[in-house]
Amino acid sequence: MSAVRLLVLGVMRLRQPTYGYAVRRELLSWRAETWTNVKPGSIYHALRQLTQEGKLSAFGTEGSDQGPGRTLFEVTEAGEAEFRALMDEALVSIDMEELGAAIAFMDTLPRAHVVEKLREQRRRSEAVRNDLLAMIPSFPGRYEPPHATDLLELWSGVFGHLAGWTGGLLERLEAGEYRMPDRPNTLPS
């Protein structure tokens, strides 16, 4: 799964019809490069690839006094299906970049659906943590290189914290925070 594809499709859905530079500008305004591997070249590559695959289509051209007109794009039905599939995959992911991309657009999906997927993500994080801790007895001791006990504790701690963070987000979602398409939030913005 590509977090960049998800980010590009997500921004296109929010701003369509729009052009590539506007997608890039939006992602840069979110500082997406600090929490993903999104780079200007990867944004334009994703736009070209999604267009070739029929997930984006040229909508028209917008004039510009600073050079040639810009091609406007919109998300096709296939692009919408791709967005939904990428969201479902990313919401259950234990990969921080993928999960982060999904969190950026979680408010585009029904609340119950997001909660279901995040519960699965929390189960996966807890399972990885438990598997890592269970491996400790089968590795060399703490004081021998590569200090596997410390590494396994480090990694299990990361996944434990991820599961805890997801639990906090689930609590906020279940309490009605965030505007979702099926029900507005019940708490002040």
PDB file of C-alpha atoms in Angstrom:
ATOM      1  CA  MET A   1       0.000   0.000   0.000  1.00  0.00           C
ATOM      2  CA  SER A   2       1.237   3.435  -0.759  1.00  0.00           C
ATOM      3  CA  ALA A   3       0.546   6.216   1.696  1.00  0.00           C
ATOM      4  CA  VAL A   4       1.301   8.653  -1.129  1.00  0.00           C
ATOM      5  CA  ARG A   5      -1.484   7.188  -3.310  1.00  0.00           C
ATOM      6  CA  LEU A   6      -3.907   7.454  -0.415  1.00  0.00           C
ATOM      7  CA  LEU A   7      -2.882  11.034   0.328  1.00  0.00           C
ATOM      8  CA  VAL A   8      -3.159  12.095  -3.324  1.00  0.00           C
ATOM      9  CA  LEU A   9      -6.570  10.454  -3.778  1.00  0.00           C
ATOM     10  CA  GLY A  10      -7.763  11.891  -0.477  1.00  0.00           C
ATOM     11  CA  VAL A  11      -6.763  15.451  -1.330  1.00  0.00           C
ATOM     12  CA  MET A  12      -8.208  15.067  -4.833  1.00  0.00           C
ATOM     13  CA  ARG A  13     -11.547  14.007  -3.287  1.00  0.00           C
ATOM     14  CA  LEU A  14     -11.518  17.043  -0.991  1.00  0.00           C
ATOM     15  CA  ARG A  15     -10.580  19.630  -3.618  1.00  0.00           C
ATOM     16  CA  GLN A  16     -11.829  18.245  -6.951  1.00  0.00           C
ATOM     17  CA  PRO A  17     -11.628  19.288  -9.597  1.00  0.00           C
ATOM     18  CA  THR A  18      -8.085  20.395  -8.969  1.00  0.00           C
ATOM     19  CA  TYR A  19      -4.606  20.244 -10.432  1.00  0.00           C
ATOM     20  CA  GLY A  20      -1.362  18.626  -9.344  1.00  0.00           C
ATOM     21  CA  TYR A  21       0.304  21.714  -7.909  1.00  0.00           C
ATOM     22  CA  ALA A  22      -2.729  22.360  -5.667  1.00  0.00           C
ATOM     23  CA  VAL A  23      -2.498  18.770  -4.329  1.00  0.00           C
ATOM     24  CA  ARG A  24       1.199  19.305  -3.644  1.00  0.00           C
ATOM     25  CA  ARG A  25       0.561  22.661  -1.965  1.00  0.00           C
ATOM     26  CA  GLU A  26      -2.184  21.151   0.231  1.00  0.00           C
ATOM     27  CA  LEU A  27       0.023  18.263   1.377  1.00  0.00           C
ATOM     28  CA  LEU A  28       2.892  20.647   2.091  1.00  0.00           C
ATOM     29  CA  SER A  29       0.539  22.839   4.160  1.00  0.00           C
ATOM     30  CA  TRP A  30      -0.231  19.728   6.240  1.00  0.00           C
ATOM     31  CA  ARG A  31       3.536  19.157   6.623  1.00  0.00           C
ATOM     32  CA  ALA A  32       2.923  15.654   5.315  1.00  0.00           C
ATOM     33  CA  GLU A  33       6.625  15.279   4.544  1.00  0.00           C
ATOM     34  CA  THR A  34       7.272  15.131   8.315  1.00  0.00           C
ATOM     35  CA  TRP A  35       5.018  12.096   8.899  1.00  0.00           C
ATOM     36  CA  THR A  36       5.216  10.349   5.506  1.00  0.00           C
ATOM     37  CA  ASN A  37       7.675   9.871   2.658  1.00  0.00           C
ATOM     38  CA  VAL A  38       5.646  12.159   0.413  1.00  0.00           C
ATOM     39  CA  LYS A  39       7.860  14.305  -1.786  1.00  0.00           C
ATOM     40  CA  PRO A  40       6.889  16.571  -4.704  1.00  0.00           C
ATOM     41  CA  GLY A  41       8.124  13.991  -7.224  1.00  0.00           C
ATOM     42  CA  SER A  42       6.136  11.204  -5.593  1.00  0.00           C
ATOM     43  CA  ILE A  43       2.970  13.323  -5.688  1.00  0.00           C
ATOM     44  CA  TYR A  44       3.286  13.940  -9.431  1.00  0.00           C
ATOM     45  CA  HIS A  45       4.222  10.305 -10.042  1.00  0.00           C
ATOM     46  CA  ALA A  46       1.108   9.168  -8.165  1.00  0.00           C
ATOM     47  CA  LEU A  47      -1.051  11.618 -10.153  1.00  0.00           C
ATOM     48  CA  ARG A  48       0.306  10.267 -13.458  1.00  0.00           C
ATOM     49  CA  GLN A  49      -0.072   6.645 -12.370  1.00  0.00           C
ATOM     50  CA  LEU A  50      -3.609   7.133 -11.020  1.00  0.00           C
ATOM     51  CA  THR A  51      -4.596   8.865 -14.270  1.00  0.00           C
ATOM     52  CA  GLN A  52      -3.119   6.058 -16.390  1.00  0.00           C
ATOM     53  CA  GLU A  53      -5.037   3.525 -14.283  1.00  0.00           C
ATOM     54  CA  GLY A  54      -8.306   5.391 -14.810  1.00  0.00           C
ATOM     55  CA  LYS A  55      -8.633   6.403 -11.150  1.00  0.00           C
ATOM     56  CA  LEU A  56      -8.357  10.088 -12.008  1.00  0.00           C
ATOM     57  CA  SER A  57      -9.611  11.743 -15.152  1.00  0.00           C
ATOM     58  CA  ALA A  58      -8.863  15.056 -16.786  1.00  0.00           C
ATOM     59  CA  PHE A  59     -11.775  17.385 -16.114  1.00  0.00           C
ATOM     60  CA  GLY A  60     -10.632  20.384 -18.108  1.00  0.00           C
ATOM     61  CA  THR A  61      -8.005  23.092 -18.154  1.00  0.00           C
ATOM     62  CA  GLU A  62      -7.715  26.115 -15.910  1.00  0.00           C
ATOM     63  CA  GLY A  63      -6.075  29.174 -17.420  1.00  0.00           C
ATOM     64  CA  SER A  64      -2.999  30.691 -15.809  1.00  0.00           C
ATOM     65  CA  ASP A  65      -1.256  34.028 -16.309  1.00  0.00           C
ATOM     66  CA  GLN A  66       1.998  32.462 -15.099  1.00  0.00           C
ATOM     67  CA  GLY A  67       2.401  29.911 -17.880  1.00  0.00           C
ATOM     68  CA  PRO A  68       0.402  27.242 -19.676  1.00  0.00           C
ATOM     69  CA  GLY A  69      -3.025  26.243 -18.432  1.00  0.00           C
ATOM     70  CA  ARG A  70      -3.237  23.624 -15.726  1.00  0.00           C
ATOM     71  CA  THR A  71      -5.049  20.343 -16.241  1.00  0.00           C
ATOM     72  CA  LEU A  72      -7.782  19.812 -13.693  1.00  0.00           C
ATOM     73  CA  PHE A  73      -8.449  16.279 -12.473  1.00  0.00           C
ATOM     74  CA  GLU A  74     -11.289  14.572 -10.679  1.00  0.00           C
ATOM     75  CA  VAL A  75     -11.648  11.189  -8.985  1.00  0.00           C
ATOM     76  CA  THR A  76     -13.434   8.522 -11.047  1.00  0.00           C
ATOM     77  CA  GLU A  77     -15.596   5.705  -9.686  1.00  0.00           C
ATOM     78  CA  ALA A  78     -12.541   3.443  -9.867  1.00  0.00           C
ATOM     79  CA  GLY A  79     -10.581   6.070  -7.947  1.00  0.00           C
ATOM     80  CA  GLU A  80     -13.262   6.241  -5.290  1.00  0.00           C
ATOM     81  CA  ALA A  81     -13.148   2.440  -4.936  1.00  0.00           C
ATOM     82  CA  GLU A  82      -9.341   2.604  -4.694  1.00  0.00           C
ATOM     83  CA  PHE A  83      -9.571   5.294  -2.004  1.00  0.00           C
ATOM     84  CA  ARG A  84     -11.970   3.171   0.064  1.00  0.00           C
ATOM     85  CA  ALA A  85      -9.796   0.070  -0.305  1.00  0.00           C
ATOM     86  CA  LEU A  86      -6.638   1.987   0.634  1.00  0.00           C
ATOM     87  CA  MET A  87      -8.419   3.514   3.638  1.00  0.00           C
ATOM     88  CA  ASP A  88      -9.568   0.107   4.874  1.00  0.00           C
ATOM     89  CA  GLU A  89      -6.060  -1.296   4.475  1.00  0.00           C
ATOM     90  CA  ALA A  90      -4.387   1.692   6.143  1.00  0.00           C
ATOM     91  CA  LEU A  91      -6.803   1.953   9.082  1.00  0.00           C
ATOM     92  CA  VAL A  92      -5.826  -1.557  10.215  1.00  0.00           C
ATOM     93  CA  SER A  93      -2.128  -1.106   9.445  1.00  0.00           C
ATOM     94  CA  ILE A  94       0.599  -1.130  12.074  1.00  0.00           C
ATOM     95  CA  ASP A  95       2.799   0.901   9.710  1.00  0.00           C
ATOM     96  CA  MET A  96       2.901   4.461  11.046  1.00  0.00           C
ATOM     97  CA  GLU A  97       3.009   6.126   7.625  1.00  0.00           C
ATOM     98  CA  GLU A  98       0.033   4.194   6.276  1.00  0.00           C
ATOM     99  CA  LEU A  99      -1.977   4.627   9.468  1.00  0.00           C
ATOM    100  CA  GLY A 100      -1.147   8.336   9.527  1.00  0.00           C
ATOM    101  CA  ALA A 101      -2.431   8.774   5.970  1.00  0.00           C
ATOM    102  CA  ALA A 102      -5.682   7.045   6.930  1.00  0.00           C
ATOM    103  CA  ILE A 103      -6.102   9.156  10.067  1.00  0.00           C
ATOM    104  CA  ALA A 104      -5.833  12.263   7.873  1.00  0.00           C
ATOM    105  CA  PHE A 105      -9.030  11.202   6.065  1.00  0.00           C
ATOM    106  CA  MET A 106     -10.849   9.162   8.718  1.00  0.00           C
ATOM    107  CA  ASP A 107     -13.609  11.759   8.868  1.00  0.00           C
ATOM    108  CA  THR A 108     -14.614  10.907   5.293  1.00  0.00           C
ATOM    109  CA  LEU A 109     -15.939   7.493   6.349  1.00  0.00           C
ATOM    110  CA  PRO A 110     -18.847   6.497   8.590  1.00  0.00           C
ATOM    111  CA  ARG A 111     -17.944   6.517  12.282  1.00  0.00           C
ATOM    112  CA  ALA A 112     -18.882   2.853  12.908  1.00  0.00           C
ATOM    113  CA  HIS A 113     -16.702   1.739   9.997  1.00  0.00           C
ATOM    114  CA  VAL A 114     -13.670   3.670  11.263  1.00  0.00           C
ATOM    115  CA  VAL A 115     -14.200   2.335  14.785  1.00  0.00           C
ATOM    116  CA  GLU A 116     -14.390  -1.244  13.483  1.00  0.00           C
ATOM    117  CA  LYS A 117     -11.167  -0.859  11.496  1.00  0.00           C
ATOM    118  CA  LEU A 118      -9.303   0.843  14.345  1.00  0.00           C
ATOM    119  CA  ARG A 119     -10.333  -1.915  16.747  1.00  0.00           C
ATOM    120  CA  GLU A 120      -8.707  -4.345  14.315  1.00  0.00           C
ATOM    121  CA  GLN A 121      -5.610  -2.131  14.159  1.00  0.00           C
ATOM    122  CA  ARG A 122      -5.399  -2.154  17.965  1.00  0.00           C
ATOM    123  CA  ARG A 123      -5.730  -5.977  18.019  1.00  0.00           C
ATOM    124  CA  ARG A 124      -2.912  -6.250  15.472  1.00  0.00           C
ATOM    125  CA  SER A 125      -0.672  -3.893  17.473  1.00  0.00           C
ATOM    126  CA  GLU A 126      -1.307  -5.863  20.658  1.00  0.00           C
ATOM    127  CA  ALA A 127      -0.626  -9.166  18.866  1.00  0.00           C
ATOM    128  CA  VAL A 128       2.708  -7.902  17.505  1.00  0.00           C
ATOM    129  CA  ARG A 129       3.664  -6.630  20.972  1.00  0.00           C
ATOM    130  CA  ASN A 130       2.799  -9.996  22.534  1.00  0.00           C
ATOM    131  CA  ASP A 131       4.647 -11.939  19.829  1.00  0.00           C
ATOM    132  CA  LEU A 132       7.777  -9.836  20.358  1.00  0.00           C
ATOM    133  CA  LEU A 133       7.695 -10.337  24.120  1.00  0.00           C
ATOM    134  CA  ALA A 134       7.185 -14.085  23.657  1.00  0.00           C
ATOM    135  CA  MET A 135      10.371 -14.237  21.565  1.00  0.00           C
ATOM    136  CA  ILE A 136      12.621 -12.971  24.375  1.00  0.00           C
ATOM    137  CA  PRO A 137      13.392 -16.395  25.939  1.00  0.00           C
ATOM    138  CA  SER A 138      14.560 -17.811  22.597  1.00  0.00           C
ATOM    139  CA  PHE A 139      17.188 -15.090  21.998  1.00  0.00           C
ATOM    140  CA  PRO A 140      20.603 -14.533  23.580  1.00  0.00           C
ATOM    141  CA  GLY A 141      20.610 -12.702  26.898  1.00  0.00           C
ATOM    142  CA  ARG A 142      20.323  -8.987  27.455  1.00  0.00           C
ATOM    143  CA  TYR A 143      24.088  -8.484  27.847  1.00  0.00           C
ATOM    144  CA  GLU A 144      25.250 -10.277  24.705  1.00  0.00           C
ATOM    145  CA  PRO A 145      25.297  -8.653  21.262  1.00  0.00           C
ATOM    146  CA  PRO A 146      22.971  -7.884  19.614  1.00  0.00           C
ATOM    147  CA  HIS A 147      21.248  -7.253  22.974  1.00  0.00           C
ATOM    148  CA  ALA A 148      18.122  -8.885  21.605  1.00  0.00           C
ATOM    149  CA  THR A 149      16.207  -8.600  24.870  1.00  0.00           C
ATOM    150  CA  ASP A 150      16.553  -4.815  24.764  1.00  0.00           C
ATOM    151  CA  LEU A 151      15.607  -4.711  21.077  1.00  0.00           C
ATOM    152  CA  LEU A 152      12.547  -6.892  21.583  1.00  0.00           C
ATOM    153  CA  GLU A 153      11.476  -4.788  24.570  1.00  0.00           C
ATOM    154  CA  LEU A 154      11.982  -1.615  22.524  1.00  0.00           C
ATOM    155  CA  TRP A 155       9.895  -2.875  19.619  1.00  0.00           C
ATOM    156  CA  SER A 156       7.215  -4.346  21.860  1.00  0.00           C
ATOM    157  CA  GLY A 157       7.015  -0.995  23.659  1.00  0.00           C
ATOM    158  CA  VAL A 158       6.440   0.804  20.370  1.00  0.00           C
ATOM    159  CA  PHE A 159       3.564  -1.508  19.501  1.00  0.00           C
ATOM    160  CA  GLY A 160       2.199  -1.291  23.030  1.00  0.00           C
ATOM    161  CA  HIS A 161       2.128   2.486  22.794  1.00  0.00           C
ATOM    162  CA  LEU A 162       0.523   2.304  19.354  1.00  0.00           C
ATOM    163  CA  ALA A 163      -2.232   0.085  20.771  1.00  0.00           C
ATOM    164  CA  GLY A 164      -2.704   2.530  23.655  1.00  0.00           C
ATOM    165  CA  TRP A 165      -2.862   5.522  21.332  1.00  0.00           C
ATOM    166  CA  THR A 166      -5.398   3.746  19.137  1.00  0.00           C
ATOM    167  CA  GLY A 167      -7.457   3.017  22.254  1.00  0.00           C
ATOM    168  CA  GLY A 168      -7.533   6.739  23.063  1.00  0.00           C
ATOM    169  CA  LEU A 169      -8.628   7.615  19.540  1.00  0.00           C
ATOM    170  CA  LEU A 170     -11.351   4.957  19.734  1.00  0.00           C
ATOM    171  CA  GLU A 171     -12.608   6.481  22.976  1.00  0.00           C
ATOM    172  CA  ARG A 172     -12.839   9.916  21.345  1.00  0.00           C
ATOM    173  CA  LEU A 173     -14.619   8.531  18.294  1.00  0.00           C
ATOM    174  CA  GLU A 174     -17.052   6.526  20.416  1.00  0.00           C
ATOM    175  CA  ALA A 175     -17.757   9.645  22.512  1.00  0.00           C
ATOM    176  CA  GLY A 176     -18.856  11.433  19.337  1.00  0.00           C
ATOM    177  CA  GLU A 177     -15.798  13.567  18.695  1.00  0.00           C
ATOM    178  CA  TYR A 178     -14.914  14.399  15.065  1.00  0.00           C
ATOM    179  CA  ARG A 179     -17.338  15.231  12.295  1.00  0.00           C
ATOM    180  CA  MET A 180     -18.173  12.126  10.311  1.00  0.00           C
ATOM    181  CA  PRO A 181     -20.469  11.800   7.290  1.00  0.00           C
ATOM    182  CA  ASP A 182     -23.061   9.679   9.128  1.00  0.00           C
ATOM    183  CA  ARG A 183     -23.356  11.817  12.248  1.00  0.00           C
ATOM    184  CA  PRO A 184     -21.908  15.203  13.213  1.00  0.00           C
ATOM    185  CA  ASN A 185     -19.845  15.434  16.349  1.00  0.00           C
ATOM    186  CA  THR A 186     -21.650  16.028  19.612  1.00  0.00           C
ATOM    187  CA  LEU A 187     -18.848  17.974  21.215  1.00  0.00           C
ATOM    188  CA  PRO A 188     -17.803  21.568  20.517  1.00  0.00           C
ATOM    189  CA  SER A 189     -15.192  21.988  17.761  1.00  0.00           C
TER     190      SER A 189
END
